[in-house]
CSV table of C-alpha atoms in Angstrom, one decimal:
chain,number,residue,atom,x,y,z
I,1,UNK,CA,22.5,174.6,-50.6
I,2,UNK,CA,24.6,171.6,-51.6
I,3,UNK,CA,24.1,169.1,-53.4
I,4,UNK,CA,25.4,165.4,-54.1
I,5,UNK,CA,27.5,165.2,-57.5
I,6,UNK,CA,25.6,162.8,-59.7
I,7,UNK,CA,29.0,162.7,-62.1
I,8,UNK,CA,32.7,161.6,-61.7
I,9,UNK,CA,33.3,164.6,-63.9
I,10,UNK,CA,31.4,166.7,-61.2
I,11,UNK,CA,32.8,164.8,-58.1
I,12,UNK,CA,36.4,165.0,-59.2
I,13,UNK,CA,35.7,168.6,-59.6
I,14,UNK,CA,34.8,169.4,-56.1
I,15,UNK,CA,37.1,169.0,-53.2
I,16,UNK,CA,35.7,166.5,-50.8
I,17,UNK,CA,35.2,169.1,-48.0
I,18,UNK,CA,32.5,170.6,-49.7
I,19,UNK,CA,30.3,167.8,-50.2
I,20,UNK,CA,27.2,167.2,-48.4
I,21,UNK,CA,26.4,163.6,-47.9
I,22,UNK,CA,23.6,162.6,-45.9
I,23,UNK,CA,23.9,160.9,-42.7
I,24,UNK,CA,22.5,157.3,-42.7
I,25,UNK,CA,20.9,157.6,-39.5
I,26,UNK,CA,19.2,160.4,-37.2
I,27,UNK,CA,18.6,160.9,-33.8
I,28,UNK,CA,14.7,159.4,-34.2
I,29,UNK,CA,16.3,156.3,-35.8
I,30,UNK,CA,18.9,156.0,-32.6
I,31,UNK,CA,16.1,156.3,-30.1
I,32,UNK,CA,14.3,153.7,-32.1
I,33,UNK,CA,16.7,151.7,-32.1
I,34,UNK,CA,17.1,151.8,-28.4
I,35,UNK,CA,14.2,151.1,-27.6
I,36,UNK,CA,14.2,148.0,-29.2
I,37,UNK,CA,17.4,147.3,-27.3
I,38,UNK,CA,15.3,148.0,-24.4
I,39,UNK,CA,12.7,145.9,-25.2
I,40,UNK,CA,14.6,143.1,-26.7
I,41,UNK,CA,16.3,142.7,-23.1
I,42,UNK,CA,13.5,142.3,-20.7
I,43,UNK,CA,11.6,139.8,-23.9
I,44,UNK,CA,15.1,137.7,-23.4
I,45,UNK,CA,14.3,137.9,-19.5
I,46,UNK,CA,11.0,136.6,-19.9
I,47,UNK,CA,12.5,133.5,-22.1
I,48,UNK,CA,15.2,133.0,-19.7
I,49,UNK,CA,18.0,133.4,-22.9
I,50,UNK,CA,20.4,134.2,-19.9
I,51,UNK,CA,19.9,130.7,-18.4
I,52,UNK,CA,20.2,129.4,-21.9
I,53,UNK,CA,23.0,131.1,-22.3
I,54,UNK,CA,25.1,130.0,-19.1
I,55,UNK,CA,24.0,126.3,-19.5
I,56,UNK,CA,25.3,126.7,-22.8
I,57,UNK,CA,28.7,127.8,-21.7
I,58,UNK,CA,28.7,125.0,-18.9
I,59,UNK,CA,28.3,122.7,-21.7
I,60,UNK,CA,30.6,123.8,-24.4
I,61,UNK,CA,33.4,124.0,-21.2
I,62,UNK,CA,32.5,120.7,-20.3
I,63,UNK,CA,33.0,119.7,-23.8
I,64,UNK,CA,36.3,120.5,-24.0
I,65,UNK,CA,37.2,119.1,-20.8
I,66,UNK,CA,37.4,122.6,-19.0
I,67,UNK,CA,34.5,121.7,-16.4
I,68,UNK,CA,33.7,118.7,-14.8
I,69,UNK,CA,30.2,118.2,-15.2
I,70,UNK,CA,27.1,119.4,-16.8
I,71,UNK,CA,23.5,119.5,-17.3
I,72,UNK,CA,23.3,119.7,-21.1
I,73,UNK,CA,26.0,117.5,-21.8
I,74,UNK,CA,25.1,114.8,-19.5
I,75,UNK,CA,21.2,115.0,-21.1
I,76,UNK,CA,22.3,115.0,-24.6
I,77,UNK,CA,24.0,112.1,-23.8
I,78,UNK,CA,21.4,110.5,-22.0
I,79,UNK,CA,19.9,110.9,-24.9
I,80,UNK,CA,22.2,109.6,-27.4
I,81,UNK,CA,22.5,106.6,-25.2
I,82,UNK,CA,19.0,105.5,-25.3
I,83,UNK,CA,18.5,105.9,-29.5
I,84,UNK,CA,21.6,104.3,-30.5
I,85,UNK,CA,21.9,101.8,-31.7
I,86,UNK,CA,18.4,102.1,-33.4
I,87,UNK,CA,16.1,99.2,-33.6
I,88,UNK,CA,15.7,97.3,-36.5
I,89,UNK,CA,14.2,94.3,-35.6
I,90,UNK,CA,10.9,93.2,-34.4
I,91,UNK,CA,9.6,90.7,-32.0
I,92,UNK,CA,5.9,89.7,-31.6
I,93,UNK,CA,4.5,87.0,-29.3
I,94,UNK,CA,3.0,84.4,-31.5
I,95,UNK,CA,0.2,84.2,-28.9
I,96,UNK,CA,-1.0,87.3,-30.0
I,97,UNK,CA,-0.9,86.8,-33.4
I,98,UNK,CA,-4.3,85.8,-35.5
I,99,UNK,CA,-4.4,83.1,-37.4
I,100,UNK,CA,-0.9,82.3,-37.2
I,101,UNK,CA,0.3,79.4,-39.5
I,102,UNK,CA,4.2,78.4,-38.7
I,103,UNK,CA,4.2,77.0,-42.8
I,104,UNK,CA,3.7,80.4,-44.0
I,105,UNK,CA,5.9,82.6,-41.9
I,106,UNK,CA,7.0,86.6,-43.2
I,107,UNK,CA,10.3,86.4,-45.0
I,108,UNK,CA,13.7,86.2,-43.3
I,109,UNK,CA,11.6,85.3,-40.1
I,110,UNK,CA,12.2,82.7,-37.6
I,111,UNK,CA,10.2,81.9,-34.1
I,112,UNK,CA,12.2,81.2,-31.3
I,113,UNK,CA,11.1,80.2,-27.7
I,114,UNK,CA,12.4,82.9,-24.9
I,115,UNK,CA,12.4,81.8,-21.3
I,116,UNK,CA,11.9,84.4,-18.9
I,117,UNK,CA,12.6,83.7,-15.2
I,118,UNK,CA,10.0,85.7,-12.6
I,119,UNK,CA,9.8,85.4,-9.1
I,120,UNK,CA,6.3,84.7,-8.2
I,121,UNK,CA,4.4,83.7,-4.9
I,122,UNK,CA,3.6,79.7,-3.9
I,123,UNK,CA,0.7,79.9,-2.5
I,124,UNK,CA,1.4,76.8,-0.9
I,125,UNK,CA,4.6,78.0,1.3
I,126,UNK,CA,4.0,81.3,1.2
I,127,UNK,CA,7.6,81.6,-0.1
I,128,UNK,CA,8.9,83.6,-3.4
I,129,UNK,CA,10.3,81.3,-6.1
I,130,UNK,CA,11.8,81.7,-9.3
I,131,UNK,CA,10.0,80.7,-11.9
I,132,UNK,CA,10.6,79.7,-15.7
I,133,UNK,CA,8.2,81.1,-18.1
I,134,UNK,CA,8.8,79.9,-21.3
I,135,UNK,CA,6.5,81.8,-24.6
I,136,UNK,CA,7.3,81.4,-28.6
I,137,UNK,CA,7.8,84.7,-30.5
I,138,UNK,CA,7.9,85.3,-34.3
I,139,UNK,CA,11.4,87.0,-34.7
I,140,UNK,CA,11.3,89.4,-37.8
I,141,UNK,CA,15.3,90.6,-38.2
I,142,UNK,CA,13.9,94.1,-40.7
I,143,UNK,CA,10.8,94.0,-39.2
I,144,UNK,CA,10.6,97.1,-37.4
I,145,UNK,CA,12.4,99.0,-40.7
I,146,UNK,CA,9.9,97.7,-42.7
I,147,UNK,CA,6.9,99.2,-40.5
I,148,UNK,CA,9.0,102.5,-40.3
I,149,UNK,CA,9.2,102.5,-43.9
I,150,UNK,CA,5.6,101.8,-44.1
I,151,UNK,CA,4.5,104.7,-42.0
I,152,UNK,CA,7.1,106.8,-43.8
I,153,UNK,CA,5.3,106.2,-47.2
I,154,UNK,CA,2.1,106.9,-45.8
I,155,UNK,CA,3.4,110.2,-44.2
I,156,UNK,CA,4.6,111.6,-47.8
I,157,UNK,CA,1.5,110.2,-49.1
I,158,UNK,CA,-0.7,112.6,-46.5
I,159,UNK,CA,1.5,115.6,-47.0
I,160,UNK,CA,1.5,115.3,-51.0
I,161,UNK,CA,-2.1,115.1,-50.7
I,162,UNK,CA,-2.5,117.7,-48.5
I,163,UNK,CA,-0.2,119.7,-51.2
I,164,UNK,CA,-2.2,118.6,-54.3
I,165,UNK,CA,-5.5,119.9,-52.3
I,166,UNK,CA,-4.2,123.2,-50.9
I,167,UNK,CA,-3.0,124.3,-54.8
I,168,UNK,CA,-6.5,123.6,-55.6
I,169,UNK,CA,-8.0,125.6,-52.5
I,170,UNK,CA,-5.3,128.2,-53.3
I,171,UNK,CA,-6.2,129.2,-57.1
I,172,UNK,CA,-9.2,130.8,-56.6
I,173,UNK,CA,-8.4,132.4,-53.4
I,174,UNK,CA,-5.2,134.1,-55.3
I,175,UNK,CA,-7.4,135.0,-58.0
I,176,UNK,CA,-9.6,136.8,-56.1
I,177,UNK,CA,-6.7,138.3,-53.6
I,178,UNK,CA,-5.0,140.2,-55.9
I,179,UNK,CA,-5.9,143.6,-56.3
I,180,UNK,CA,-5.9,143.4,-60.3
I,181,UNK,CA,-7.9,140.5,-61.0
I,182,UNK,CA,-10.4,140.3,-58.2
I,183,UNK,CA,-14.3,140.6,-59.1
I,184,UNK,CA,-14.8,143.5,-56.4
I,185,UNK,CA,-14.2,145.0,-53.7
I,186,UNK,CA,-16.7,142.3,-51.6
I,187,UNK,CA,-14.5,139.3,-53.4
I,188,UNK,CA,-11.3,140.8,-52.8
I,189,UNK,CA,-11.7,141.2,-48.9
I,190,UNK,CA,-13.6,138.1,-48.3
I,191,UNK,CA,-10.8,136.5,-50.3
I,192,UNK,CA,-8.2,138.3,-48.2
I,193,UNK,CA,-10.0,137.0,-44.8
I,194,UNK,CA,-9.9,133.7,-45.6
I,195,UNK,CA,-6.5,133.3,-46.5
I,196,UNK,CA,-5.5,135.2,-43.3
I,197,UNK,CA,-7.7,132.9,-41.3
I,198,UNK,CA,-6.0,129.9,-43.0
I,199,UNK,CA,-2.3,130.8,-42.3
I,200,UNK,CA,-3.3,132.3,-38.8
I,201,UNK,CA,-4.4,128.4,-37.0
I,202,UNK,CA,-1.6,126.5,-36.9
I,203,UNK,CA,-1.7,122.9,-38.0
I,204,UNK,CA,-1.6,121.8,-34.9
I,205,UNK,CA,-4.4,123.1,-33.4
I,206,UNK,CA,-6.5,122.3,-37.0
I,207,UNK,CA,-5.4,118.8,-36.7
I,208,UNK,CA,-6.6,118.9,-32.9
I,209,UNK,CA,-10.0,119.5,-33.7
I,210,UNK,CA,-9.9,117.8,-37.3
I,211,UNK,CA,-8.7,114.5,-35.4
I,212,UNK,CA,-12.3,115.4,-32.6
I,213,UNK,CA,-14.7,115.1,-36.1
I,214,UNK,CA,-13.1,112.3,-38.3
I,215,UNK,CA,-11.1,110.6,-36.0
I,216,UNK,CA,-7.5,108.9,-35.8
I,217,UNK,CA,-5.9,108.7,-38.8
I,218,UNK,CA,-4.5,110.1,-42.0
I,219,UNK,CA,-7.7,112.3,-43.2
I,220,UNK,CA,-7.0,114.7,-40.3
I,221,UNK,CA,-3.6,114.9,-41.3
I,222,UNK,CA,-4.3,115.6,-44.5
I,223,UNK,CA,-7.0,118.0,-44.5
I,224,UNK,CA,-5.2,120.3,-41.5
I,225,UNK,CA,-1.8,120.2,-43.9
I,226,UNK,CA,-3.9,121.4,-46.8
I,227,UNK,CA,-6.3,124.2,-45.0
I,228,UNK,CA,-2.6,125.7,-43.8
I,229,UNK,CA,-0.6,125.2,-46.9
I,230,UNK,CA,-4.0,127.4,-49.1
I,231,UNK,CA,-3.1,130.0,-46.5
I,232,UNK,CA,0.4,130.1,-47.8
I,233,UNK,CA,0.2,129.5,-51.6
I,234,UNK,CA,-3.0,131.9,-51.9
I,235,UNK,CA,-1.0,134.8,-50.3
I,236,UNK,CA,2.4,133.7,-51.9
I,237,UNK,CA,0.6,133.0,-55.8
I,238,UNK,CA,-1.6,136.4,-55.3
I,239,UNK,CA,1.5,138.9,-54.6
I,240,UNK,CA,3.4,137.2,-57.6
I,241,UNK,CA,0.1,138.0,-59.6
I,242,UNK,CA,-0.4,141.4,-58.8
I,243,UNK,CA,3.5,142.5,-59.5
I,244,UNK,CA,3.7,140.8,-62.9
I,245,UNK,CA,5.0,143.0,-65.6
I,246,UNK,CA,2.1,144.7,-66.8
I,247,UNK,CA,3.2,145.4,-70.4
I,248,UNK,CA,2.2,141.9,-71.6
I,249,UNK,CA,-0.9,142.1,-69.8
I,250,UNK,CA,-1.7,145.7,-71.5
I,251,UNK,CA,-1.0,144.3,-74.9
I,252,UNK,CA,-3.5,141.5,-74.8
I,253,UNK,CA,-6.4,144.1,-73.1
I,254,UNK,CA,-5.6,146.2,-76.1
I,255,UNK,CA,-6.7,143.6,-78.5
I,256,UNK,CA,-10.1,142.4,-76.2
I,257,UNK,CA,-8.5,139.5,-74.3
I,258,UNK,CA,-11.1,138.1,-71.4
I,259,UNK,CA,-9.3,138.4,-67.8
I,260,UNK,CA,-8.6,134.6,-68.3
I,261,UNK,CA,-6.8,134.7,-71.6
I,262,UNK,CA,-4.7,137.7,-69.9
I,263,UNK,CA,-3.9,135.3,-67.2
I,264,UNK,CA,-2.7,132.5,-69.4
I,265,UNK,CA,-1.0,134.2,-71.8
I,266,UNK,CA,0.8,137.1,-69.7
I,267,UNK,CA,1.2,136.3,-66.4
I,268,UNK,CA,1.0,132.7,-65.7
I,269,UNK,CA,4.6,132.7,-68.3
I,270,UNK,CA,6.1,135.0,-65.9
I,271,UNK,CA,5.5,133.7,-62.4
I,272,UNK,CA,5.5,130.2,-62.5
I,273,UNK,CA,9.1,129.5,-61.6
I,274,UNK,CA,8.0,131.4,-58.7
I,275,UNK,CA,5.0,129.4,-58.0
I,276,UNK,CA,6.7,125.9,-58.7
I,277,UNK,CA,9.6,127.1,-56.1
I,278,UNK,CA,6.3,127.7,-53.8
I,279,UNK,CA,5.0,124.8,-54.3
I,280,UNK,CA,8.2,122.7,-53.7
I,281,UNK,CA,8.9,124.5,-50.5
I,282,UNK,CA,5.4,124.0,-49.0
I,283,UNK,CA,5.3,119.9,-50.2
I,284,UNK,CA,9.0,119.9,-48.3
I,285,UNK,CA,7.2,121.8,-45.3
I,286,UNK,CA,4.2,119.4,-45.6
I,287,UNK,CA,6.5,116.2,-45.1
I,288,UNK,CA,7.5,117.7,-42.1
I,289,UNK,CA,4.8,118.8,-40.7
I,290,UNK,CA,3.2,115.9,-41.2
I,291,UNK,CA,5.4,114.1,-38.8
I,292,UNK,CA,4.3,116.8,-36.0
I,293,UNK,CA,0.3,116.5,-36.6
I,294,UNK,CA,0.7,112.8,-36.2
I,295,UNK,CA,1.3,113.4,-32.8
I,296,UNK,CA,-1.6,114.4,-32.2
I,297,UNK,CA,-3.1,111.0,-33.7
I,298,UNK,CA,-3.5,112.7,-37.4
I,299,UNK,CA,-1.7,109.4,-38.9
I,300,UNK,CA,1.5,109.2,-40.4
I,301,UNK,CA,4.8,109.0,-38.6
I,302,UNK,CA,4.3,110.9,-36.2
I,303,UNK,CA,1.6,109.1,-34.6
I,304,UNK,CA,4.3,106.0,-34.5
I,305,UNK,CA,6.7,108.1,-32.6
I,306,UNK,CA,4.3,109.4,-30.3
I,307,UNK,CA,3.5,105.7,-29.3
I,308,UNK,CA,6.9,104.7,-29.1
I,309,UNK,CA,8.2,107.8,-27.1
I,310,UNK,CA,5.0,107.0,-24.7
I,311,UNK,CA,6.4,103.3,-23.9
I,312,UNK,CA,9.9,104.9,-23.4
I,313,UNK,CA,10.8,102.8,-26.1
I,314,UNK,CA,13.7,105.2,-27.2
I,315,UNK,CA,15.3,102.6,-29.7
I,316,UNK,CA,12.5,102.8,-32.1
I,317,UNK,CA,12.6,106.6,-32.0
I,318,UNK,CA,16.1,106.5,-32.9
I,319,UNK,CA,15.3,104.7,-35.8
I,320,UNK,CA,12.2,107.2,-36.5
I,321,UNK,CA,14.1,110.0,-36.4
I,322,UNK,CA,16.7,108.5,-39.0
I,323,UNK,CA,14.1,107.3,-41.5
I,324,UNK,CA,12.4,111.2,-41.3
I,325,UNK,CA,16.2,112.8,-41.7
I,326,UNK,CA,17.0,111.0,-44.9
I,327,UNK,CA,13.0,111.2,-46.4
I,328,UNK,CA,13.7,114.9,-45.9
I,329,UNK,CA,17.1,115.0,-47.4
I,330,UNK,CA,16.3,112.8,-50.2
I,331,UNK,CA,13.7,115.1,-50.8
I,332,UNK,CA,15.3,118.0,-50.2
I,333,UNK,CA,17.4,116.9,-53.4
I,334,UNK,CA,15.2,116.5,-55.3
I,335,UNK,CA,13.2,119.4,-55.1
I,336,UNK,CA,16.6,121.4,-55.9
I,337,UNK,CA,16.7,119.3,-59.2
I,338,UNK,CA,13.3,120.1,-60.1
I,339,UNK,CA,14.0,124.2,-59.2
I,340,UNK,CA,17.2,124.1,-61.1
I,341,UNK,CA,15.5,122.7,-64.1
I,342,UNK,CA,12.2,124.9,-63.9
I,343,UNK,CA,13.2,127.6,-61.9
């Protein structure tokens, strides 16, 4: 039988007809293959990727001036249209204001009368008339940027929360989820269940049912970004535990080190750049999820945009959108930083 040459000495000693290399794929691996073929086509007929696909095309053709018209194109700019430019200031009747006092207005404010005109119904002739309505609003030039930076705070407030919480959830679940370290059999499968069941139901649909028992607002938010995130970092801390170099680990056994003391001393040195990288990833994930479950009324940004978006206000979503696409660059920054120095 032939055999591979393991040398250069031995491969240069050989002619090259009479080596015998494998072949890096057989006939069970082609019909595999095919198969998924085959059932990767009718999947991309159920999602309709060939409509995607030709609307696509019609846009990129209309684009470049090759077509005349399209349906992409012409939404996208619809689209762009109605956020730009985005909306900065704010306006707010002073009727509706409590307690207003014109001595102490808000910085850089103003009030300004607006006069409306509105065809309304004399009862008297029985004729339409133009009328002139004329109300006082407060005039806030950052006003609007101010909220959305207001809203933005509290939406990296919920998700670093919900981060600080789900490495706390997380510990003992990892501890007990890897196979080297768990108490028994009973702890390790338990363990195992619940971080499956945490990283199976989405935040979404948590935050759904969260928002049913405490209500609107930022605790919903919170705790659905938290249960998730334990999913993540349980499953994600336990594998690094249970492939950490297990010299170290043997070394301390060998002198009667408690499980603990192993664990401080052996492993935690060896996988926390992994578990800070983890951690970093899943606070970045949290700020945008956040956004998301405030749609559902789970606080935050989100719930803002929702509003907005509701009352075709498309303006204020433009300047949404802007304030969440720099918090998560800025952020995104800054967690490379803090990789590149503890990484």
């Amino acid at each position: 039988m032939n055999t591979i040459p393991t040398t250069p000495e031995a491969r240069a000693s050989r002619p090259a007809s009479a080596w015998d290399l494998p072949r890096p794929f057989g006939t069970r691996t082609l019909l595999v293959l095919l198969l998924v073929i085959v059932a990767g086509f009718f999947a991309g007929q159920r999602v309709e990727l060939g409509r995607m696909l030709s609307l696509t095309g019609e846009g990129v053709l209309a684009a470049v001036g090759l077509r005349d018209d399209s349906q992409v194109l012409s939404g996208l700019g619809s689209i762009a249209r109605s956020l730009f430019p985005p909306q900065i200031s704010e306006q707010t009747e002073v009727a509706r204001i409590e307690g207003f006092d014109r001595n102490r207005l808000p910085w850089f404010s103003r009030v300004e009368t607006i006069e409306t005109h509105e065809p309304k119904l004399n009862p008297e002739t029985l004729q339409m008339e133009d009328r002139v309505e004329r109300r006082e609003v407060l005039v806030e030039p950052l006003g609007y940027l101010w909220h959305v930076a207001v809203k933005m705070l509290e939406t990296f407030e919920i998700a670093v929360w919900a981060t600080l919480i789900a490495i706390v959830l997380s510990a003992p679940l990892a501890w007990c989820s890897a196979r080297n370290y768990a108490p028994n059999r009973l702890a390790y499968g338990l363990a195992r269940s619940v971080v499956g069941l945490f990283r199976a139901v989405p935040e979404l649909v948590s935050a759904l049912f969260l928002v049913l028992a405490y209500g609107f607002g930022p605790i919903a938010g919170v705790l659905a970004l938290a249960l998730h995130s334990a999913g993540f970092l349980g499953k994600f801390y336990a594998e690094d535990i249970e492939t950490a170099d297990d010299k170290p680990q043997e070394a301390l056994r060998a002198i009667g080190a408690s499980k603990l003391k192993v664990m401080r001393f052996a492993v935690l040195p060896q996988v926390m750049p992994q578990f800070i990288a983890y951690t970093l990833y899943v606070l970045d994930r949290n700020v945008r999820m956040a956004t998301v479950v405030g749609l559902v009324g789970a606080g935050g940004i989100g719930q803002e945009l929702k509003g907005r978006y509701d009352m075709y206000n498309y303006a204020h979503v433009g300047t949404i959108l802007i304030a969440i696409f720099l918090t998560v660059l800025v952020l995104d920054r800054v967690a490379a930083r803090l990789r590149s120095r503890y990484g």
